[in-house]
C-alpha cells in the first residue's frame, strides 16, 4: 500500500507510557492464557478520531476494510450483508448508520505502524518472557454504531482491545474448550474456513463479561471465543495483535488434525500454552513444504 503517511505527520505520539505499571503487572501475570483488564492513556488520540479514520479507510485496499449492519444476532453463519453505504460514509455517519466496521492491518499506514509498535514495545519484555519473539504485529480499528453487535467468533492472534470512545461489553468464553468452539471448527478455520462460530444461549453459564469505557482495555487469549455488544453511543476501539511461535504451532497442529480428520481419524486437540505442539506443527510444515498440505 502506498498510503501518503505525510497526511498524519503533524500528529505526535502521546507523552509517557500508555499502559501504567499496574496494568503491565497484571498483563505479566495473566499473559498468555488468562483474560484480564488493563488501563491505557490512548483515548483522544488524533489518529483515532472519526475524520482521520474516514480518510484512512478511503486509502486502505478493499481487502483491509470490512463493514456490515450492526443489528446482528450473537450467532451468524458466514459474513453478514453490507449496508449500502461506502466505508467513509459509514464511519462519518456511524452514530446513525446502524453499522459495524473494521479497518484491518492499519499498520500499512506509517503513523499507525508507529503507534502500534510503540504500544507493543511497552509490553515486549512481558510478552517475550512467556511466548518468545513477538511476531507479526498488526492493528485493527473498530467503528461501531450504538448497540451494534460483533457476532460470536474467535481469532488466531494474541489480542488487546483498547476502548477509545464510547463503551462496549466484550463477553469471552474459555479458550480451547470444544464446548464453545468444536475442534472441527478450529481445523476448518485454519484450513481457510470462517471464524464465525455457532451460538447456543446455554454458553452464557460460562461467560465472562468485560465492560469497557474509554481508557480501559481487555486482553483476549489466542482463539478465545467472544462476542461484543456496543453501548448506547457510537464507539471506536483499537485492537493490537501479535503472533508467537506458540500460536503458529497451535495453528499448524490444527492444520495437521484437519488432514487426519479428513482421513477418518479423531485426532487429539493441540494443547494450550505452555504445550508447544511441536511434533504436529513440524509434521504439518514438512507436508506443506512438500506440497502435500496448504
mmCIF file of C-alpha atoms in Angstrom:
data_model
loop_
_atom_site.group_PDB
_atom_site.id
_atom_site.type_symbol
_atom_site.label_atom_id
_atom_site.label_comp_id
_atom_site.label_asym_id
_atom_site.label_seq_id
_atom_site.Cartn_x
_atom_site.Cartn_y
_atom_site.Cartn_z
ATOM 1 C CA UNK A 1 0.000 0.000 0.000
ATOM 2 C CA UNK A 2 1.316 3.460 -0.895
ATOM 3 C CA UNK A 3 -0.541 5.387 1.779
ATOM 4 C CA UNK A 4 0.610 9.042 1.907
ATOM 5 C CA UNK A 5 1.692 8.995 5.515
ATOM 6 C CA UNK A 6 2.562 12.698 5.405
ATOM 7 C CA UNK A 7 -1.166 13.397 5.867
ATOM 8 C CA UNK A 8 -0.748 12.428 9.521
ATOM 9 C CA UNK A 9 2.810 13.672 10.037
ATOM 10 C CA UNK A 10 1.757 16.639 12.201
ATOM 11 C CA UNK A 11 0.329 14.342 14.868
ATOM 12 C CA UNK A 12 2.610 13.413 17.757
ATOM 13 C CA UNK A 13 2.578 10.310 19.920
ATOM 14 C CA UNK A 14 1.186 10.654 23.440
ATOM 15 C CA UNK A 15 3.764 11.642 26.005
ATOM 16 C CA UNK A 16 4.752 8.984 28.530
ATOM 17 C CA UNK A 17 3.679 5.378 28.809
ATOM 18 C CA UNK A 18 0.271 4.272 27.535
ATOM 19 C CA UNK A 19 -0.012 1.344 29.968
ATOM 20 C CA UNK A 20 0.588 2.088 33.643
ATOM 21 C CA UNK A 21 2.695 -0.059 35.950
ATOM 22 C CA UNK A 22 -0.335 -1.818 37.467
ATOM 23 C CA UNK A 23 -1.592 -2.813 34.010
ATOM 24 C CA UNK A 24 1.817 -4.120 32.967
ATOM 25 C CA UNK A 25 1.988 -6.127 36.180
ATOM 26 C CA UNK A 26 -1.463 -7.618 35.567
ATOM 27 C CA UNK A 27 -0.512 -8.367 31.965
ATOM 28 C CA UNK A 28 2.684 -10.139 33.037
ATOM 29 C CA UNK A 29 0.700 -12.306 35.434
ATOM 30 C CA UNK A 30 -2.175 -13.151 33.075
ATOM 31 C CA UNK A 31 -0.466 -13.466 29.690
ATOM 32 C CA UNK A 32 -0.885 -15.565 27.596
ATOM 33 C CA UNK A 33 -3.856 -17.630 28.794
ATOM 34 C CA UNK A 34 -5.893 -15.536 31.253
ATOM 35 C CA UNK A 35 -8.170 -12.732 30.017
ATOM 36 C CA UNK A 36 -7.827 -9.586 32.114
ATOM 37 C CA UNK A 37 -8.368 -5.841 32.144
ATOM 38 C CA UNK A 38 -5.791 -3.125 31.574
ATOM 39 C CA UNK A 39 -5.810 0.669 31.743
ATOM 40 C CA UNK A 40 -4.442 2.847 28.945
ATOM 41 C CA UNK A 41 -3.899 6.529 28.166
ATOM 42 C CA UNK A 42 -4.644 6.389 24.433
ATOM 43 C CA UNK A 43 -8.158 7.889 24.332
ATOM 44 C CA UNK A 44 -8.491 11.178 22.448
ATOM 45 C CA UNK A 45 -5.574 10.317 20.156
ATOM 46 C CA UNK A 46 -5.860 12.324 16.876
ATOM 47 C CA UNK A 47 -5.154 9.293 14.687
ATOM 48 C CA UNK A 48 -8.226 7.641 16.197
ATOM 49 C CA UNK A 49 -10.770 10.393 15.559
ATOM 50 C CA UNK A 50 -13.584 9.808 13.070
ATOM 51 C CA UNK A 51 -12.357 12.111 10.305
ATOM 52 C CA UNK A 52 -8.844 10.670 10.431
ATOM 53 C CA UNK A 53 -10.292 7.154 10.297
ATOM 54 C CA UNK A 54 -12.569 8.004 7.349
ATOM 55 C CA UNK A 55 -9.555 9.309 5.448
ATOM 56 C CA UNK A 56 -7.541 6.225 6.320
ATOM 57 C CA UNK A 57 -10.380 3.929 5.228
ATOM 58 C CA UNK A 58 -10.509 5.546 1.791
ATOM 59 C CA UNK A 59 -6.844 4.737 1.234
ATOM 60 C CA UNK A 60 -6.724 1.172 2.531
ATOM 61 C CA UNK A 61 -7.087 -1.610 -0.064
ATOM 62 C CA UNK A 62 -10.552 -3.218 -0.229
ATOM 63 C CA UNK A 63 -9.245 -6.370 1.443
ATOM 64 C CA UNK A 64 -8.420 -4.299 4.528
ATOM 65 C CA UNK A 65 -11.936 -2.958 5.007
ATOM 66 C CA UNK A 66 -14.985 -4.823 6.286
ATOM 67 C CA UNK A 67 -18.340 -3.371 7.297
ATOM 68 C CA UNK A 68 -21.920 -4.540 7.647
ATOM 69 C CA UNK A 69 -25.156 -3.972 9.543
ATOM 70 C CA UNK A 70 -24.826 -3.573 13.259
ATOM 71 C CA UNK A 71 -28.144 -5.039 14.401
ATOM 72 C CA UNK A 72 -26.986 -8.655 14.243
ATOM 73 C CA UNK A 73 -27.676 -11.643 16.466
ATOM 74 C CA UNK A 74 -24.846 -13.042 18.570
ATOM 75 C CA UNK A 75 -24.556 -16.082 16.294
ATOM 76 C CA UNK A 76 -24.376 -15.796 12.494
ATOM 77 C CA UNK A 77 -23.389 -18.142 9.671
ATOM 78 C CA UNK A 78 -20.791 -16.669 7.348
ATOM 79 C CA UNK A 79 -20.218 -12.989 6.663
ATOM 80 C CA UNK A 80 -23.151 -10.590 7.255
ATOM 81 C CA UNK A 81 -24.518 -8.454 4.406
ATOM 82 C CA UNK A 82 -23.251 -4.942 3.609
ATOM 83 C CA UNK A 83 -25.213 -1.764 4.376
ATOM 84 C CA UNK A 84 -25.157 0.034 1.011
ATOM 85 C CA UNK A 85 -23.018 2.902 2.338
ATOM 86 C CA UNK A 86 -19.364 3.410 1.476
ATOM 87 C CA UNK A 87 -16.835 2.791 4.220
ATOM 88 C CA UNK A 88 -16.136 6.537 4.585
ATOM 89 C CA UNK A 89 -19.869 7.297 4.821
ATOM 90 C CA UNK A 90 -20.264 4.512 7.354
ATOM 91 C CA UNK A 91 -17.550 5.992 9.564
ATOM 92 C CA UNK A 92 -18.631 9.622 9.283
ATOM 93 C CA UNK A 93 -22.289 8.711 9.930
ATOM 94 C CA UNK A 94 -21.606 5.943 12.427
ATOM 95 C CA UNK A 95 -23.861 7.319 15.144
ATOM 96 C CA UNK A 96 -26.935 6.789 12.938
ATOM 97 C CA UNK A 97 -25.708 4.277 10.346
ATOM 98 C CA UNK A 98 -26.631 1.070 12.226
ATOM 99 C CA UNK A 99 -23.266 -0.335 11.202
ATOM 100 C CA UNK A 100 -20.166 -2.116 12.359
ATOM 101 C CA UNK A 101 -16.867 -1.530 10.559
ATOM 102 C CA UNK A 102 -13.292 -2.713 10.928
ATOM 103 C CA UNK A 103 -10.166 -1.290 9.311
ATOM 104 C CA UNK A 104 -7.679 -4.143 9.074
ATOM 105 C CA UNK A 105 -3.896 -4.010 9.177
ATOM 106 C CA UNK A 106 -3.852 -0.246 9.649
ATOM 107 C CA UNK A 107 -0.118 -0.547 10.273
ATOM 108 C CA UNK A 108 0.103 -0.310 6.467
ATOM 109 C CA UNK A 109 -0.065 3.466 7.005
ATOM 110 C CA UNK A 110 3.149 4.752 8.523
ATOM 111 C CA UNK A 111 1.806 6.697 11.532
ATOM 112 C CA UNK A 112 -0.403 3.785 12.566
ATOM 113 C CA UNK A 113 2.570 1.450 12.346
ATOM 114 C CA UNK A 114 4.454 3.798 14.668
ATOM 115 C CA UNK A 115 1.505 3.857 17.056
ATOM 116 C CA UNK A 116 1.194 0.044 17.065
ATOM 117 C CA UNK A 117 4.869 -0.612 17.608
ATOM 118 C CA UNK A 118 5.079 1.976 20.373
ATOM 119 C CA UNK A 119 2.276 0.222 22.241
ATOM 120 C CA UNK A 120 3.741 -3.255 21.794
ATOM 121 C CA UNK A 121 7.200 -2.079 22.759
ATOM 122 C CA UNK A 122 5.818 -1.206 26.207
ATOM 123 C CA UNK A 123 4.805 -4.869 26.649
ATOM 124 C CA UNK A 124 7.570 -6.601 24.697
ATOM 125 C CA UNK A 125 9.512 -7.760 27.767
ATOM 126 C CA UNK A 126 6.428 -9.345 29.337
ATOM 127 C CA UNK A 127 5.406 -10.973 26.038
ATOM 128 C CA UNK A 128 8.789 -12.424 25.139
ATOM 129 C CA UNK A 129 9.395 -13.720 28.672
ATOM 130 C CA UNK A 130 6.437 -16.098 28.175
ATOM 131 C CA UNK A 131 5.992 -16.840 24.466
ATOM 132 C CA UNK A 132 9.286 -15.863 22.880
ATOM 133 C CA UNK A 133 9.774 -13.463 19.999
ATOM 134 C CA UNK A 134 6.930 -11.057 19.264
ATOM 135 C CA UNK A 135 5.878 -11.957 15.715
ATOM 136 C CA UNK A 136 3.538 -10.440 13.085
ATOM 137 C CA UNK A 137 2.359 -7.257 14.845
ATOM 138 C CA UNK A 138 -0.922 -5.983 13.426
ATOM 139 C CA UNK A 139 -3.587 -3.422 14.331
ATOM 140 C CA UNK A 140 -7.327 -3.259 13.660
ATOM 141 C CA UNK A 141 -9.712 -0.373 14.324
ATOM 142 C CA UNK A 142 -13.394 -0.999 15.038
ATOM 143 C CA UNK A 143 -16.012 1.710 14.486
ATOM 144 C CA UNK A 144 -19.475 0.754 15.720
ATOM 145 C CA UNK A 145 -22.938 2.310 15.827
ATOM 146 C CA UNK A 146 -24.924 2.379 19.070
ATOM 147 C CA UNK A 147 -25.935 -1.120 20.235
ATOM 148 C CA UNK A 148 -24.102 -2.812 17.333
ATOM 149 C CA UNK A 149 -23.092 -6.449 17.825
ATOM 150 C CA UNK A 150 -19.901 -8.180 16.707
ATOM 151 C CA UNK A 151 -21.084 -11.802 16.463
ATOM 152 C CA UNK A 152 -19.557 -14.785 18.250
ATOM 153 C CA UNK A 153 -16.182 -15.742 16.759
ATOM 154 C CA UNK A 154 -12.533 -16.444 17.532
ATOM 155 C CA UNK A 155 -9.181 -15.049 16.337
ATOM 156 C CA UNK A 156 -5.736 -16.650 15.957
ATOM 157 C CA UNK A 157 -3.750 -13.785 17.477
ATOM 158 C CA UNK A 158 -2.861 -12.640 20.954
ATOM 159 C CA UNK A 159 -5.009 -9.521 21.246
ATOM 160 C CA UNK A 160 -5.518 -6.427 23.398
ATOM 161 C CA UNK A 161 -8.667 -4.408 22.654
ATOM 162 C CA UNK A 162 -8.376 -0.767 23.755
ATOM 163 C CA UNK A 163 -11.551 1.286 24.079
ATOM 164 C CA UNK A 164 -11.076 4.810 22.680
ATOM 165 C CA UNK A 165 -14.560 6.373 22.613
ATOM 166 C CA UNK A 166 -17.998 5.119 23.646
ATOM 167 C CA UNK A 167 -18.492 1.894 25.545
ATOM 168 C CA UNK A 168 -18.993 -1.795 24.867
ATOM 169 C CA UNK A 169 -19.027 -5.145 26.589
ATOM 170 C CA UNK A 170 -16.805 -7.980 25.379
ATOM 171 C CA UNK A 171 -18.015 -11.385 26.534
ATOM 172 C CA UNK A 172 -15.371 -14.122 26.457
ATOM 173 C CA UNK A 173 -15.519 -17.897 26.806
ATOM 174 C CA UNK A 174 -12.798 -20.421 27.716
ATOM 175 C CA UNK A 175 -10.135 -20.835 25.038
ATOM 176 C CA UNK A 176 -9.527 -24.382 23.853
ATOM 177 C CA UNK A 177 -12.769 -25.815 25.284
ATOM 178 C CA UNK A 178 -14.554 -27.733 22.492
ATOM 179 C CA UNK A 179 -17.927 -26.991 24.069
ATOM 180 C CA UNK A 180 -17.614 -23.373 22.864
ATOM 181 C CA UNK A 181 -15.691 -23.971 19.626
ATOM 182 C CA UNK A 182 -15.564 -27.582 18.364
ATOM 183 C CA UNK A 183 -12.200 -28.948 17.265
ATOM 184 C CA UNK A 184 -13.532 -29.500 13.755
ATOM 185 C CA UNK A 185 -14.377 -25.773 13.502
ATOM 186 C CA UNK A 186 -10.877 -24.814 14.647
ATOM 187 C CA UNK A 187 -9.438 -27.098 11.993
ATOM 188 C CA UNK A 188 -11.726 -25.762 9.299
ATOM 189 C CA UNK A 189 -10.743 -22.183 10.155
ATOM 190 C CA UNK A 190 -7.039 -22.941 9.908
ATOM 191 C CA UNK A 191 -7.721 -24.535 6.531
ATOM 192 C CA UNK A 192 -9.432 -21.429 5.143
ATOM 193 C CA UNK A 193 -12.908 -21.581 6.720
ATOM 194 C CA UNK A 194 -14.777 -18.772 8.511
ATOM 195 C CA UNK A 195 -14.019 -17.609 12.049
ATOM 196 C CA UNK A 196 -17.687 -17.167 12.968
ATOM 197 C CA UNK A 197 -18.983 -19.765 15.431
ATOM 198 C CA UNK A 198 -22.327 -21.394 16.110
ATOM 199 C CA UNK A 199 -24.131 -19.927 19.116
ATOM 200 C CA UNK A 200 -26.113 -21.514 21.950
ATOM 201 C CA UNK A 201 -27.668 -19.449 24.751
ATOM 202 C CA UNK A 202 -26.570 -22.192 27.174
ATOM 203 C CA UNK A 203 -22.985 -20.982 26.722
ATOM 204 C CA UNK A 204 -23.750 -17.984 28.907
ATOM 205 C CA UNK A 205 -23.278 -20.080 32.046
ATOM 206 C CA UNK A 206 -19.517 -19.858 31.382
ATOM 207 C CA UNK A 207 -19.420 -16.283 30.072
ATOM 208 C CA UNK A 208 -17.033 -13.688 31.422
ATOM 209 C CA UNK A 209 -18.104 -10.139 30.588
ATOM 210 C CA UNK A 210 -15.660 -7.227 30.353
ATOM 211 C CA UNK A 211 -17.393 -3.805 30.238
ATOM 212 C CA UNK A 212 -15.091 -1.272 28.572
ATOM 213 C CA UNK A 213 -15.121 2.521 28.788
ATOM 214 C CA UNK A 214 -12.581 4.954 27.281
ATOM 215 C CA UNK A 215 -9.195 4.324 28.863
ATOM 216 C CA UNK A 216 -9.947 0.640 29.529
ATOM 217 C CA UNK A 217 -8.722 -2.428 27.645
ATOM 218 C CA UNK A 218 -9.032 -6.202 27.756
ATOM 219 C CA UNK A 219 -6.639 -8.987 26.807
ATOM 220 C CA UNK A 220 -8.055 -11.822 24.678
ATOM 221 C CA UNK A 221 -6.157 -15.151 24.564
ATOM 222 C CA UNK A 222 -5.498 -16.906 21.248
ATOM 223 C CA UNK A 223 -8.707 -18.484 19.865
ATOM 224 C CA UNK A 224 -10.814 -17.482 22.890
ATOM 225 C CA UNK A 225 -14.428 -17.335 21.619
ATOM 226 C CA UNK A 226 -16.087 -13.984 22.218
ATOM 227 C CA UNK A 227 -18.752 -11.569 21.102
ATOM 228 C CA UNK A 228 -19.033 -7.812 21.579
ATOM 229 C CA UNK A 229 -22.084 -5.626 22.197
ATOM 230 C CA UNK A 230 -21.726 -1.884 21.785
ATOM 231 C CA UNK A 231 -23.159 0.588 24.282
ATOM 232 C CA UNK A 232 -25.754 3.346 23.667
ATOM 233 C CA UNK A 233 -23.278 5.639 21.861
ATOM 234 C CA UNK A 234 -21.067 5.124 18.833
ATOM 235 C CA UNK A 235 -17.714 3.561 19.614
ATOM 236 C CA UNK A 236 -14.110 3.424 18.441
ATOM 237 C CA UNK A 237 -11.797 0.634 19.596
ATOM 238 C CA UNK A 238 -8.235 -0.269 18.678
ATOM 239 C CA UNK A 239 -7.106 -3.888 18.631
ATOM 240 C CA UNK A 240 -3.355 -4.518 18.803
ATOM 241 C CA UNK A 241 -2.387 -8.088 17.984
ATOM 242 C CA UNK A 242 0.667 -10.248 17.597
ATOM 243 C CA UNK A 243 1.590 -13.868 16.997
ATOM 244 C CA UNK A 244 4.099 -16.105 18.734
ATOM 245 C CA UNK A 245 5.807 -19.341 17.803
ATOM 246 C CA UNK A 246 3.332 -20.999 20.165
ATOM 247 C CA UNK A 247 0.323 -19.534 18.344
ATOM 248 C CA UNK A 248 1.725 -20.550 14.959
ATOM 249 C CA UNK A 249 2.441 -24.069 16.228
ATOM 250 C CA UNK A 250 -1.134 -24.338 17.539
ATOM 251 C CA UNK A 251 -2.422 -23.288 14.103
ATOM 252 C CA UNK A 252 -0.240 -25.787 12.273
ATOM 253 C CA UNK A 253 -1.162 -28.594 14.665
ATOM 254 C CA UNK A 254 -4.813 -27.818 13.868
ATOM 255 C CA UNK A 255 -3.931 -27.981 10.176
ATOM 256 C CA UNK A 256 -2.489 -31.473 10.600
ATOM 257 C CA UNK A 257 -5.538 -32.547 12.587
ATOM 258 C CA UNK A 258 -7.723 -31.353 9.716
ATOM 259 C CA UNK A 259 -5.859 -33.698 7.343
ATOM 260 C CA UNK A 260 -6.150 -36.568 9.808
ATOM 261 C CA UNK A 261 -9.869 -35.980 10.338
ATOM 262 C CA UNK A 262 -10.412 -35.991 6.566
ATOM 263 C CA UNK A 263 -8.948 -39.497 6.597
ATOM 264 C CA UNK A 264 -11.423 -40.740 9.173
ATOM 265 C CA UNK A 265 -9.286 -40.326 12.288
ATOM 266 C CA UNK A 266 -10.197 -38.485 15.505
ATOM 267 C CA UNK A 267 -7.009 -36.622 16.384
ATOM 268 C CA UNK A 268 -6.312 -35.194 19.807
ATOM 269 C CA UNK A 269 -6.656 -31.423 20.033
ATOM 270 C CA UNK A 270 -3.465 -29.360 20.404
ATOM 271 C CA UNK A 271 -2.543 -28.440 23.951
ATOM 272 C CA UNK A 272 -2.853 -24.945 25.320
ATOM 273 C CA UNK A 273 0.235 -22.991 26.390
ATOM 274 C CA UNK A 274 2.821 -23.980 27.545
ATOM 275 C CA UNK A 275 2.376 -27.171 25.492
ATOM 276 C CA UNK A 276 4.459 -26.461 22.381
ATOM 277 C CA UNK A 277 2.586 -28.778 19.952
ATOM 278 C CA UNK A 278 5.891 -29.072 18.091
ATOM 279 C CA UNK A 279 5.606 -32.611 16.731
ATOM 280 C CA UNK A 280 2.337 -31.976 14.908
ATOM 281 C CA UNK A 281 3.370 -28.487 13.866
ATOM 282 C CA UNK A 282 6.663 -29.653 12.362
ATOM 283 C CA UNK A 283 4.931 -32.546 10.593
ATOM 284 C CA UNK A 284 2.387 -30.206 9.032
ATOM 285 C CA UNK A 285 5.095 -27.754 7.985
ATOM 286 C CA UNK A 286 7.041 -30.572 6.325
ATOM 287 C CA UNK A 287 3.921 -31.697 4.436
ATOM 288 C CA UNK A 288 3.231 -28.117 3.379
ATOM 289 C CA UNK A 289 6.823 -27.729 2.130
ATOM 290 C CA UNK A 290 6.362 -30.884 0.046
ATOM 291 C CA UNK A 291 3.119 -29.504 -1.416
ATOM 292 C CA UNK A 292 1.001 -32.117 0.388
ATOM 293 C CA UNK A 293 -0.831 -29.574 2.584
ATOM 294 C CA UNK A 294 -1.852 -25.961 2.242
#
